[in-house]
Amino acid sequence: MNGNRRMTNKKPLLEIKNLSASVAGKEIIKNLSLTIFEGQTHVIMGPNGAGKSTLSHVLTGKPGYEVTSGSITFKGKNLLDLSIDERANEGLFLIMQYPVEIPGVSFMTFLKYALNAKRKYLGLDELSAPEFIKLVQTQAQKLAIDKEMLGRAVNVGFSGGEKKRMETLQMALLKPALSILDEADSGLDIDALKVVSKGINDLDDGKRALLIITHHQDLLEYIKPDFVHVFAGGRIIKTGDKNLALELEAKGYTDFIKEAQC
Amino acid sequence: MAQKPEIEDLSGDKYKYGFTTDIEVESVPKGLNEDIIRLISKKKNEPDWLLEKRLKAYRHWLKILEPTWAKLTYEKINYQDLFYYAAPKQKVKPQSLDEVDPELLKTYDKLGIDLKEQEVLSGVVAVDAVFDSVSVATTYRAKLKEQGIIFCSISEAVQNHPDLVQKYLGSVVPYTDNFFACLNSAVFTDGSFVYIPKGVKCPMELSTYFRINAQNTGQFERTLIVADEQSYVSYLEGCTAPQRDENQLHAAIVEIVILKDAEVKYSTVQNWYPGDKDGKGGVYNFVTKRAACRGDNAKVSWTQVETGSAVTWKYPSCILQGDNSSGEFYSVAITNNFQQADTGTKMIHIGKNTTSRIISKGISAGHSNQTYRGLVKVAKSAQNARNFSECDSLLIGQTCGSHTVPYIENENRTAVLEHEATTSKISEEQLFYCNQRGLTEEQATGLIVNGFCKEVMQKLPMEFAIEASKLINISLEGSVG
């Protein structure tokens, strides 16, 4: 995975300032601030049920989440002004914990819609059928995805690992500026992480940023984050490098949080 | 929070084909009586036997009432306030497309059917274009003629092939069948006629584009398809109508006769004007479609994609008379805004080892209401009859309705009948997933619905499937909120 990178003379990709957000009237995120630059890998860790996923939902614009105060700027634009699809087409990609099934729609068709939606947004022509097929097959091969899988309906009858593989394929094709890997609730799937990290590395041009949301510490064996943030009580209570994750592992969340809040 | 597009902006008057062509229309006076029927028959230079058939039907029609059992509500139709005949004015029948009124050809252009181009393009689709009530141009006839295939307007068939017409017209749908079929039998103006001779496989898809044009003209199309022994034909019917405020009545009949070892595939894409977003205007569509598998091993397949009309009343049926004959019904019906559809099929098993298959996909959105009404009937004589029925409904939003009314009448203990039904909604998770991959809500809905209908769409001929898929997207515009 990406090593440490400088953040000098680069504009922030994502800037979250004093964000508060609630679900059904209950405040889940409280005054959270976070800045991500191009090419950086950030990890947000926190105990189960702390509402870490809320952050990924607020960022992507999922219905049901209300931003009560603060601002989010993405690529210099006010993210909160954009619809879900506009955010996606600007380059925000969520690798879902549980990708949903869409019966009757083949992955090939779905990928074509997604890719063309983005191209249209960027003012580019749609890809021709041969160009599209070649592009998908090349990427699929890199991720060891069978041709047969591309013909199947979106996520229908796929195993957890297969679903992650297909999520990664979509990411590789759409080349998002910021990918969010939300593993907040599900146990961290090491195989999935390997696939995703390979996907990220394959499209890495030093600009792609990654935000990982998890409560496990084991991931450090596979990726080298630039920053580790500890999330508790609706905000980031401590930021550090990978050593912070090791510290967390040694102390456990409860003690760590207690200490940090003293 | 993300801002959703204004739904009102999306749901406006989207009907793409809403224009009228300025062609002088030759009509008989408004209203319906025996004189009008005589006049229609005379204008069409019909033989006496046909006039008699018409009058018989009319006299019967006067004695029967409009059916009320369907789950449909619409304003009472004033049958005396309609024109029963309108034909584009033309002194001489055109011999080629060059002689056809250029205004008319322009209309076809707007609809995407360039006849000139069609003629040049190497025989994929033959189009018998029905403009209002009279066929004005028929292509490919010569090519089909080489094989003995007859594909022409029913009026021409009456003149040139009276024996065939007299033998089969009304033999599948008698004038006594129902109120609307009876009306059609009295006043039908034109439609298509197809005859496939013994042993001939029709080398191309036969296609008719219907178009309702003249104001207040009831449309009474009449289609008759006869597939002789061991023959095969695939027939396509596609429809668009210009936008109007008045409701337009359409009461067509399609009759199909299938003899021993023959097969007919009949595909329809129907997108007549559904009315505006407030439920104003739109076509009333009361259609009787029926196929009779008269010989052993005869096969028929109905495939329909219905997105148009304000009111739809339609039950394409199969009479499985020959032993081992089979009937299929594949249907996608989409209703949005204030559209109403009461539609389904009837499978009548009479012969031994007859099989039928029903796949119905209903999508309701907006304030629309949709009913699947189907009958599977197994007669005493139908040893080992088999039926499989699947009726799936998809709801979009909170204000639409979906109903399933399957009737089963079984008189034979050897029959095996299966029925499956599901009702589902497009989930927020599905929409979010698609949105997150850059698709708008409209695109996402279209994609999910197309997936839901896939089993049926696959049954359509390729070029039709593409058009139908686009239609589904157009029909659902403004349905997501």
XYZ file of C-alpha atoms in Angstrom:
743
model
C 0.000 0.000 0.000
C 0.992 3.594 -0.342
C 3.754 4.829 1.903
C 3.913 8.182 3.560
C 3.659 11.049 1.210
C 4.294 14.720 1.488
C 1.362 16.976 1.737
C 3.214 20.138 0.854
C 2.016 22.441 -1.901
C -1.027 20.301 -2.594
C -4.613 21.406 -2.240
C -6.742 19.375 0.092
C -8.927 16.826 -1.705
C -11.437 16.568 1.086
C -11.883 19.051 3.874
C -14.358 18.367 6.655
C -14.758 21.261 9.073
C -16.635 21.116 12.381
C -19.144 18.641 11.019
C -22.148 17.602 13.046
C -24.686 15.155 11.680
C -27.670 13.301 13.026
C -29.883 10.347 12.182
C -33.543 10.562 13.104
C -32.854 13.509 15.362
C -30.011 11.816 17.204
C -26.632 13.465 16.851
C -24.057 10.890 15.784
C -21.190 13.023 14.514
C -20.170 15.901 16.743
C -17.912 18.628 15.524
C -15.652 16.430 13.433
C -12.822 17.843 11.346
C -10.643 15.946 8.914
C -8.522 16.894 5.921
C -7.372 14.445 3.258
C -4.863 15.309 0.542
C -4.337 13.602 -2.772
C -2.472 10.339 -2.493
C -3.001 9.861 1.219
C -4.351 6.868 3.074
C -6.326 7.607 6.225
C -7.704 5.077 8.662
C -10.519 5.841 11.038
C -10.714 3.378 13.892
C -13.164 3.163 16.680
C -15.248 0.805 18.755
C -18.261 -0.984 17.355
C -21.445 1.008 17.254
C -19.697 4.365 17.537
C -21.294 5.641 14.324
C -18.213 5.517 12.143
C -20.307 4.436 9.173
C -22.345 7.595 9.507
C -19.343 9.477 8.206
C -19.212 7.468 4.981
C -22.957 7.889 4.556
C -22.829 11.629 5.107
C -19.956 11.932 2.653
C -21.723 9.968 -0.075
C -25.072 11.642 0.608
C -27.123 8.624 1.642
C -30.727 9.616 2.458
C -31.664 9.697 6.133
C -28.633 11.584 7.415
C -28.895 15.223 8.286
C -25.943 17.579 8.479
C -26.732 20.001 11.274
C -23.602 22.138 11.108
C -20.161 22.396 9.586
C -18.948 22.074 6.020
C -17.484 19.522 3.635
C -15.421 20.619 0.667
C -14.426 18.106 -2.003
C -12.107 19.172 -4.803
C -12.888 22.764 -3.888
C -16.648 22.273 -4.209
C -19.268 22.332 -1.500
C -20.018 18.622 -1.327
C -23.277 19.143 0.508
C -24.692 20.984 -2.503
C -24.213 17.951 -4.724
C -26.573 15.021 -5.235
C -25.410 11.458 -4.584
C -24.659 10.817 -8.237
C -22.882 14.155 -8.672
C -20.637 13.337 -5.726
C -19.906 9.956 -7.252
C -19.111 11.472 -10.616
C -16.853 14.047 -8.960
C -14.797 11.082 -7.781
C -16.157 9.829 -4.495
C -16.454 6.057 -4.363
C -17.812 3.955 -1.537
C -16.722 0.332 -1.364
C -19.825 -0.960 0.315
C -19.920 -3.301 3.267
C -22.908 -5.130 1.881
C -23.364 -4.374 -1.832
C -27.007 -4.782 -2.756
C -28.383 -7.198 -5.370
C -29.970 -5.937 -8.583
C -31.730 -8.912 -10.203
C -31.850 -9.092 -13.979
C -29.134 -6.480 -14.541
C -25.827 -7.971 -15.617
C -22.613 -6.554 -14.222
C -21.543 -5.696 -17.759
C -24.639 -3.543 -18.234
C -24.248 -1.975 -14.818
C -20.594 -1.121 -15.428
C -21.472 0.426 -18.762
C -24.121 2.637 -17.180
C -21.766 3.698 -14.406
C -18.833 4.386 -16.678
C -20.920 6.309 -19.197
C -22.602 8.329 -16.463
C -19.194 9.497 -15.323
C -17.985 10.196 -18.862
C -21.100 12.189 -19.586
C -20.596 14.168 -16.379
C -17.061 14.958 -17.459
C -18.228 15.960 -20.931
C -16.710 12.943 -22.657
C -18.303 10.767 -25.323
C -19.609 7.347 -24.390
C -17.203 4.517 -25.011
C -17.857 2.333 -28.021
C -18.865 -1.240 -27.276
C -15.485 -2.746 -28.268
C -13.559 -0.115 -26.258
C -15.739 -0.737 -23.246
C -15.461 -4.515 -23.390
C -11.702 -4.356 -23.780
C -11.369 -1.978 -20.846
C -13.476 -4.110 -18.536
C -11.808 -7.359 -19.515
C -8.329 -5.951 -18.972
C -9.238 -4.732 -15.491
C -11.135 -7.907 -14.656
C -8.113 -9.995 -15.558
C -5.904 -8.004 -13.201
C -8.297 -8.734 -10.368
C -8.697 -12.387 -11.338
C -12.365 -11.907 -12.153
C -13.891 -14.506 -14.409
C -15.653 -13.465 -17.626
C -18.578 -15.536 -16.463
C -18.955 -13.352 -13.364
C -19.348 -10.258 -15.533
C -22.378 -11.787 -17.200
C -24.155 -12.517 -13.929
C -26.694 -10.193 -12.353
C -25.256 -7.523 -10.057
C -24.263 -9.167 -6.747
C -26.915 -11.878 -7.095
C -25.595 -15.111 -5.620
C -22.084 -13.716 -5.115
C -20.023 -14.672 -2.077
C -18.760 -11.928 0.227
C -15.317 -12.123 -1.346
C -16.705 -12.037 -4.877
C -18.766 -8.988 -4.045
C -15.685 -7.149 -2.783
C -13.829 -8.140 -5.913
C -16.597 -6.658 -8.050
C -16.633 -3.498 -5.947
C -12.925 -3.202 -6.564
C -13.414 -3.707 -10.282
C -15.870 -0.825 -10.325
C -13.414 1.319 -8.435
C -10.626 0.416 -10.861
C -12.808 1.395 -13.813
C -14.148 4.611 -12.355
C -10.772 5.742 -11.006
C -12.184 7.772 -8.128
C -10.164 10.530 -6.460
C -11.231 9.279 -3.038
C -12.271 5.728 -2.224
C -13.918 4.938 1.060
C -13.598 1.385 2.333
C -16.308 0.978 4.900
C -15.716 -2.102 7.020
C -17.174 -0.612 10.179
C -19.588 -3.383 11.075
C -18.385 -6.402 9.200
C -15.373 -8.195 10.502
C -12.388 -7.141 8.474
C -12.048 -9.504 5.574
C -8.332 -9.896 4.934
C -8.811 -11.371 1.462
C -11.085 -8.524 0.534
C -8.563 -6.046 1.846
C -5.833 -7.647 -0.243
C -7.972 -7.360 -3.355
C -8.915 -3.787 -2.605
C -5.352 -2.767 -1.837
C -4.204 -4.377 -5.065
C -6.924 -2.462 -6.870
C -5.793 0.792 -5.286
C -2.157 0.095 -6.037
C -2.938 -0.777 -9.649
C -4.568 2.526 -10.340
C -2.185 4.484 -8.163
C -0.713 7.489 -9.846
C 0.164 9.183 -6.578
C -3.167 10.996 -6.557
C -5.698 8.444 -5.367
C -6.718 8.823 -1.774
C -8.181 6.157 0.452
C -10.232 6.374 3.616
C -10.637 3.161 5.571
C -13.208 2.877 8.308
C -12.751 -0.096 10.635
C -12.484 -1.240 14.214
C -9.775 -3.824 13.651
C -6.070 -3.207 14.059
C -4.880 -6.172 11.976
C -5.067 -4.216 8.778
C -1.686 -2.646 9.375
C -0.085 -5.838 8.181
C -1.492 -5.086 4.760
C -1.545 -1.362 4.406
C 0.585 1.495 5.572
C -1.622 4.404 6.432
C -0.370 7.959 6.465
C -2.705 8.779 9.308
C -4.658 6.858 11.896
C -7.579 8.608 13.585
C -9.362 7.329 16.638
C -13.080 7.961 16.502
C -15.132 8.094 19.666
C -18.087 10.056 20.930
C -18.903 11.305 17.456
C -15.545 12.892 16.694
C -11.858 12.239 16.207
C -10.232 12.195 19.593
C -6.696 11.464 18.519
C -4.668 11.430 15.311
C -1.318 9.812 14.751
C 0.595 7.495 12.483
C 0.474 3.705 12.358
C 1.967 3.552 15.852
C -1.302 4.869 17.143
C -2.979 1.764 15.889
C -0.421 -0.359 17.687
C -1.056 1.587 20.858
C -4.760 0.984 20.429
C -4.144 -2.694 20.033
C -2.100 -2.852 23.207
C -4.535 -0.916 25.358
C -7.889 -1.773 23.869
C -10.542 0.815 22.987
C -12.024 1.294 26.418
C -8.818 2.181 28.200
C -7.469 4.136 25.262
C -10.538 6.309 25.037
C -10.617 6.835 28.792
C -7.023 7.966 28.741
C -7.470 10.196 25.741
C -10.458 11.924 27.262
C -8.787 12.635 30.604
C -27.940 16.951 2.422
C -28.076 16.145 -1.235
C -30.686 18.051 -3.134
C -33.066 16.041 -5.167
C -34.148 17.317 -8.563
C -37.582 18.851 -8.654
C -39.875 15.973 -9.451
C -42.356 18.264 -11.196
C -39.660 19.281 -13.632
C -39.164 15.716 -14.661
C -42.713 14.539 -14.865
C -44.081 17.205 -17.208
C -45.513 16.478 -20.580
C -42.826 14.176 -21.755
C -44.706 12.456 -24.497
C -42.141 12.490 -27.236
C -44.488 11.696 -30.096
C -47.089 14.342 -29.353
C -47.560 16.119 -32.644
C -50.229 16.083 -35.304
C -49.822 15.939 -39.003
C -51.678 18.469 -41.080
C -53.228 16.271 -43.691
C -56.718 16.761 -45.020
C -58.875 14.085 -43.486
C -61.803 12.603 -45.302
C -64.407 11.626 -42.737
C -67.924 10.379 -42.697
C -70.207 12.295 -40.301
C -70.018 11.806 -36.542
C -72.074 9.136 -34.878
C -73.054 5.534 -35.440
C -76.057 4.043 -37.210
C -76.738 1.599 -40.026
C -76.299 4.295 -42.659
C -72.825 5.109 -41.402
C -71.904 1.444 -41.556
C -73.251 1.179 -45.105
C -71.253 4.264 -46.009
C -68.027 2.859 -44.577
C -68.596 -0.393 -46.402
C -69.355 1.432 -49.644
C -66.307 3.698 -49.381
C -64.252 0.594 -49.017
C -66.007 -1.070 -51.923
C -66.800 -4.137 -49.848
C -68.695 -7.236 -50.956
C -72.194 -7.765 -49.592
C -71.253 -10.581 -47.246
C -68.984 -8.252 -45.318
C -71.599 -5.518 -45.073
C -74.024 -8.111 -43.761
C -71.472 -9.193 -41.161
C -71.060 -5.582 -40.089
C -74.768 -4.948 -39.783
C -75.322 -8.155 -37.873
C -72.650 -7.129 -35.420
C -74.092 -3.629 -35.102
C -77.577 -4.925 -34.374
C -76.181 -7.211 -31.706
C -74.086 -4.403 -30.250
C -77.198 -2.285 -29.696
C -78.513 -5.002 -27.399
C -75.478 -5.457 -25.163
C -73.876 -3.370 -22.448
C -70.371 -2.119 -21.879
C -68.610 -4.428 -19.393
C -68.040 -3.091 -15.883
C -66.179 -5.961 -14.223
C -62.698 -4.577 -14.891
C -60.970 -2.525 -12.205
C -61.114 0.613 -14.308
C -62.819 3.943 -13.901
C -63.184 6.285 -16.832
C -65.627 8.802 -18.145
C -68.541 7.331 -20.001
C -67.854 7.095 -23.707
C -70.382 8.799 -25.948
C -70.369 6.517 -28.948
C -72.468 8.940 -30.974
C -69.864 11.672 -30.566
C -67.138 9.846 -32.478
C -66.138 9.663 -36.090
C -66.063 6.103 -37.335
C -64.151 6.628 -40.517
C -61.247 8.841 -41.478
C -58.744 8.301 -44.233
C -55.963 10.509 -45.507
C -57.330 12.092 -48.698
C -55.780 10.645 -51.760
C -57.291 10.528 -55.205
C -55.288 7.644 -56.542
C -53.738 4.836 -54.593
C -49.957 5.326 -54.561
C -47.894 2.859 -56.497
C -44.686 3.749 -54.721
C -43.520 5.838 -51.787
C -42.818 8.753 -54.139
C -46.533 9.186 -54.585
C -47.246 9.270 -50.880
C -48.129 12.617 -49.298
C -44.827 14.118 -48.128
C -46.491 15.334 -44.911
C -47.237 11.745 -44.072
C -43.714 10.640 -44.750
C -42.503 13.436 -42.468
C -44.656 12.047 -39.684
C -43.026 8.693 -40.068
C -39.664 10.401 -39.948
C -40.482 11.914 -36.589
C -41.465 8.490 -35.373
C -38.198 7.112 -36.584
C -39.688 4.980 -39.342
C -38.158 6.191 -42.543
C -39.932 4.073 -45.092
C -37.551 5.017 -47.883
C -34.687 3.888 -45.761
C -36.603 0.822 -44.732
C -37.090 -0.072 -48.360
C -33.413 0.319 -49.101
C -32.231 -1.537 -46.047
C -31.877 -5.174 -46.836
C -35.094 -6.933 -45.905
C -34.957 -7.083 -42.124
C -38.370 -5.658 -41.382
C -41.339 -5.225 -43.638
C -43.597 -2.411 -42.593
C -47.257 -2.205 -43.363
C -47.778 1.323 -42.156
C -51.262 2.070 -40.949
C -51.987 5.772 -40.816
C -55.300 6.377 -39.146
C -57.444 3.756 -40.709
C -56.148 3.124 -44.180
C -52.881 1.561 -45.199
C -50.988 3.981 -47.374
C -47.760 2.225 -48.067
C -46.661 -1.337 -47.938
C -43.119 -2.367 -48.506
C -41.487 -5.646 -49.192
C -44.643 -7.117 -50.496
C -43.010 -8.286 -53.651
C -40.296 -10.081 -51.800
C -42.786 -11.859 -49.600
C -44.956 -12.675 -52.592
C -42.203 -14.830 -54.043
C -42.834 -17.254 -51.209
C -46.561 -16.980 -51.425
C -46.796 -14.926 -48.260
C -49.593 -12.405 -48.220
C -48.975 -9.279 -46.134
C -51.339 -6.429 -46.875
C -54.085 -4.310 -45.395
C -57.245 -6.128 -44.485
C -59.151 -3.940 -46.990
C -56.936 -5.141 -49.781
C -57.280 -8.696 -48.577
C -61.058 -8.344 -48.754
C -60.692 -7.332 -52.411
C -57.923 -9.707 -53.455
C -58.258 -12.721 -51.175
C -61.938 -12.781 -50.238
C -62.027 -16.553 -49.761
C -59.351 -16.475 -47.053
C -60.878 -13.494 -45.298
C -64.366 -14.916 -45.409
C -63.145 -18.244 -44.063
C -61.195 -16.906 -41.097
C -62.480 -13.424 -40.215
C -64.453 -13.651 -36.993
C -63.648 -17.330 -36.584
C -61.492 -16.733 -33.507
C -63.237 -13.666 -32.117
C -66.920 -13.844 -33.106
C -68.883 -10.589 -33.072
C -70.813 -11.867 -30.069
C -67.628 -12.194 -28.030
C -67.720 -8.944 -26.104
C -68.969 -5.378 -26.307
C -65.822 -3.869 -27.802
C -65.159 -6.746 -30.199
C -68.739 -6.441 -31.352
C -68.304 -2.710 -31.998
C -65.127 -3.411 -33.918
C -66.866 -6.054 -36.023
C -69.407 -3.438 -37.061
C -67.130 -0.533 -37.825
C -63.554 -1.766 -38.318
C -61.833 0.322 -40.917
C -58.497 -1.264 -41.591
C -55.628 -3.271 -40.232
C -53.294 -5.951 -41.425
C -53.739 -9.304 -43.029
C -51.109 -12.002 -43.058
C -51.219 -15.423 -44.641
C -48.275 -17.781 -44.458
C -48.694 -20.758 -46.791
C -48.101 -24.361 -45.850
C -44.499 -25.158 -45.015
C -43.234 -21.575 -45.393
C -41.055 -19.952 -42.761
C -41.447 -16.210 -43.160
C -37.911 -14.923 -43.805
C -38.340 -11.600 -41.990
C -40.148 -10.055 -39.076
C -43.413 -8.548 -40.245
C -44.060 -5.213 -38.673
C -46.935 -2.763 -38.471
C -46.797 0.686 -37.028
C -50.139 2.002 -35.959
C -50.701 5.640 -35.465
C -53.824 7.393 -34.324
C -54.013 10.757 -36.007
C -57.346 12.329 -36.815
C -59.077 14.055 -33.933
C -62.011 12.212 -32.368
C -61.597 9.251 -34.653
C -62.286 5.997 -32.953
C -59.743 3.502 -34.035
C -61.012 0.109 -34.951
C -58.147 -1.874 -36.309
C -58.680 -5.390 -37.437
C -55.811 -7.794 -37.810
C -56.011 -11.329 -39.088
C -53.065 -13.685 -39.211
C -53.330 -17.164 -40.641
C -50.415 -19.571 -40.339
C -51.014 -22.625 -42.473
C -49.566 -26.044 -41.584
C -45.864 -26.157 -40.725
C -45.420 -22.449 -41.281
C -43.767 -19.831 -39.084
C -44.060 -16.082 -38.708
C -42.957 -13.452 -36.233
C -45.137 -10.371 -36.237
C -44.394 -7.026 -34.604
C -46.886 -4.380 -33.701
C -45.633 -1.010 -32.487
C -47.690 2.000 -31.642
C -47.379 5.703 -30.962
C -50.070 8.347 -31.025
C -49.981 12.143 -31.058
C -50.875 14.041 -27.943
C -54.467 15.132 -27.542
C -56.701 16.471 -24.825
C -59.728 14.427 -25.809
C -59.731 10.803 -24.932
C -59.354 8.637 -27.941
C -61.119 5.329 -28.155
C -59.334 2.365 -29.554
C -61.052 -0.997 -29.846
C -59.045 -3.383 -31.958
C -59.285 -7.060 -32.701
C -56.369 -9.312 -33.471
C -57.201 -12.837 -34.581
C -54.598 -15.491 -35.155
C -55.248 -18.900 -36.643
C -52.492 -21.478 -36.290
C -52.802 -24.780 -38.051
C -50.960 -28.062 -37.537
C -47.254 -27.779 -36.678
C -47.254 -24.030 -37.308
C -45.897 -21.328 -35.022
C -46.712 -17.642 -34.600
C -44.890 -15.114 -32.460
C -46.735 -11.868 -31.905
C -44.883 -9.006 -30.235
C -46.324 -5.658 -29.266
C -44.811 -2.456 -28.023
C -47.626 -0.110 -27.098
C -46.899 3.485 -26.102
C -50.014 5.406 -26.956
C -50.516 8.712 -25.264
C -51.118 7.935 -21.571
C -52.574 11.301 -20.612
C -50.682 14.046 -18.822
C -49.354 13.976 -15.282
C -52.755 15.022 -13.935
C -54.540 12.226 -15.736
C -55.967 14.461 -18.451
C -56.406 12.984 -21.913
C -54.953 9.766 -23.156
C -56.053 6.806 -25.198
C -58.709 4.320 -24.104
C -57.503 0.955 -25.253
C -60.032 -1.876 -25.315
C -58.519 -4.670 -27.304
C -59.462 -8.248 -27.991
C -56.527 -10.395 -29.023
C -56.842 -14.107 -29.405
C -54.972 -16.952 -31.025
C -56.424 -20.339 -31.855
C -54.033 -23.270 -32.058
C -56.305 -25.343 -34.262
C -53.908 -28.086 -35.265
C -51.722 -30.491 -33.347
C -48.343 -29.146 -32.210
C -49.348 -25.583 -33.011
C -47.527 -22.900 -31.058
C -48.299 -19.317 -30.237
C -46.449 -16.760 -28.211
C -47.680 -13.315 -27.191
C -45.066 -10.864 -25.989
C -46.144 -7.396 -25.006
C -44.613 -4.286 -23.550
C -47.362 -1.900 -22.566
C -46.415 1.556 -21.411
C -49.075 3.757 -22.960
C -52.806 4.514 -22.893
C -54.791 6.097 -20.090
C -56.987 3.025 -19.805
C -55.989 -0.461 -20.923
C -58.330 -3.424 -21.134
C -56.530 -6.250 -22.805
C -56.221 -10.030 -22.426
C -54.339 -11.695 -25.294
C -55.498 -15.287 -25.147
C -54.617 -18.718 -26.445
C -57.070 -21.428 -27.333
C -55.094 -24.660 -27.221
C -57.291 -26.937 -29.253
C -54.793 -29.151 -31.086
C -53.053 -31.903 -29.153
C -49.588 -30.929 -27.878
C -50.224 -27.318 -28.773
C -48.682 -24.626 -26.614
C -49.359 -21.019 -25.699
C -47.110 -18.434 -24.098
C -47.787 -14.996 -22.700
C -44.950 -12.693 -21.746
C -45.981 -9.289 -20.577
C -44.517 -6.114 -19.183
C -47.033 -3.471 -18.237
C -45.974 -0.119 -16.876
C -48.367 2.445 -15.493
C -47.420 5.887 -14.209
C -49.252 9.068 -13.187
C -52.989 8.282 -13.434
C -52.852 5.408 -15.904
C -55.026 2.364 -15.335
C -54.461 -1.078 -16.725
C -56.533 -4.215 -16.320
C -54.645 -6.759 -18.341
C -53.657 -10.403 -18.432
C -54.297 -13.465 -20.493
C -56.493 -16.503 -20.945
C -55.134 -19.969 -21.564
C -57.843 -22.383 -22.633
C -56.614 -25.981 -22.665
C -58.746 -28.263 -24.813
C -56.353 -30.671 -26.558
C -54.267 -33.384 -24.917
C -50.789 -32.575 -23.570
C -51.279 -28.875 -24.108
C -48.913 -26.543 -22.292
C -49.042 -22.888 -21.406
C -46.728 -20.437 -19.750
C -47.568 -17.018 -18.334
C -44.914 -14.539 -17.253
C -46.372 -11.208 -16.257
C -44.390 -8.277 -14.914
C -46.365 -5.275 -13.750
C -44.754 -2.013 -12.713
C -46.892 0.657 -11.106
C -45.753 4.173 -10.304
C -47.308 7.546 -9.517
C -51.043 7.336 -8.832
C -51.567 4.534 -11.283
C -53.495 1.344 -10.781
C -52.767 -1.991 -12.310
C -54.540 -5.321 -12.259
C -53.343 -8.633 -13.584
C -56.390 -10.685 -14.517
C -55.727 -14.120 -15.893
C -57.640 -17.284 -16.590
C -56.241 -20.774 -16.886
C -58.949 -23.169 -17.973
C -58.516 -26.884 -18.449
C -61.354 -28.648 -20.209
C -62.336 -32.269 -19.549
C -60.709 -33.315 -22.807
C -57.311 -31.799 -21.949
C -55.444 -34.815 -20.583
C -52.065 -33.924 -19.043
C -52.391 -30.205 -19.485
C -49.629 -28.120 -17.950
C -49.557 -24.487 -16.965
C -46.980 -22.355 -15.267
C -47.888 -18.819 -14.231
C -45.685 -16.198 -12.688
C -47.035 -12.766 -11.844
C -44.631 -10.262 -10.374
C -45.496 -6.735 -9.394
C -43.115 -3.918 -8.688
C -44.311 -0.797 -6.934
C -42.619 2.571 -7.170
C -43.678 5.107 -4.558
C -46.538 5.106 -2.064
C -49.537 6.120 -4.119
C -49.890 3.406 -6.755
C -51.852 0.182 -6.662
C -51.269 -3.340 -7.886
C -53.716 -6.234 -7.898
C -53.534 -9.836 -9.037
C -56.665 -11.776 -9.949
C -55.829 -15.248 -11.209
C -58.774 -17.464 -12.141
C -58.276 -21.204 -12.439
C -60.956 -23.535 -13.775
C -59.907 -27.138 -13.938
C -62.052 -30.022 -15.115
C -59.346 -32.609 -15.595
C -57.551 -34.339 -12.736
C -54.381 -34.972 -14.714
C -53.671 -31.260 -15.065
C -50.664 -29.721 -13.358
C -51.052 -26.018 -12.719
C -48.517 -23.816 -10.992
C -48.936 -20.231 -9.955
C -46.329 -17.958 -8.424
C -46.801 -14.340 -7.513
C -44.625 -11.701 -5.895
C -44.999 -8.051 -5.038
C -41.956 -5.927 -4.331
C -40.746 -2.357 -4.198
C -37.586 -0.776 -5.489
C -35.494 -0.598 -2.333
C -33.730 2.539 -1.157
C -30.577 0.477 -0.902
C -30.752 -0.389 -4.601
C -31.283 3.236 -5.545
C -28.465 4.396 -3.297
C -26.112 1.816 -4.740
C -26.824 2.942 -8.303
C -26.645 6.626 -7.352
C -23.316 6.046 -5.676
C -22.025 4.675 -8.971
C -22.975 7.904 -10.704
C -26.448 7.040 -12.013
C -29.263 9.531 -11.545
C -32.423 8.346 -9.808
C -34.166 8.175 -13.171
C -31.413 6.098 -14.710
C -31.275 3.883 -11.652
C -35.013 3.273 -11.698
C -34.928 2.494 -15.411
C -32.104 0.058 -14.914
C -33.717 -1.720 -11.976
C -37.051 -1.954 -13.787
C -35.390 -3.249 -16.937
C -33.750 -5.908 -14.794
C -37.100 -6.793 -13.278
C -38.567 -7.253 -16.778
C -35.599 -9.026 -18.282
C -37.274 -12.393 -18.681
C -39.911 -10.822 -20.890
C -37.662 -8.379 -22.740
C -35.491 -11.273 -23.852
C -38.446 -12.675 -25.746
C -38.690 -9.611 -27.975
C -36.865 -9.461 -31.292
C -33.605 -7.529 -30.877
C -34.507 -4.195 -32.480
C -37.815 -4.171 -30.661
C -36.164 -4.936 -27.342
C -33.957 -1.872 -27.640
C -36.913 0.381 -28.389
C -38.901 -1.183 -25.574
C -36.110 -0.707 -23.096
C -35.915 3.006 -23.971
C -39.661 3.249 -23.650
C -39.560 1.862 -20.142
C -37.173 4.620 -19.158
C -39.319 7.324 -20.789
C -42.458 5.968 -19.141
C -40.981 6.094 -15.684
C -39.668 9.634 -15.925
C -40.770 11.554 -12.901
C -41.859 8.473 -11.012
C -39.143 8.576 -8.386
C -39.485 10.777 -5.386
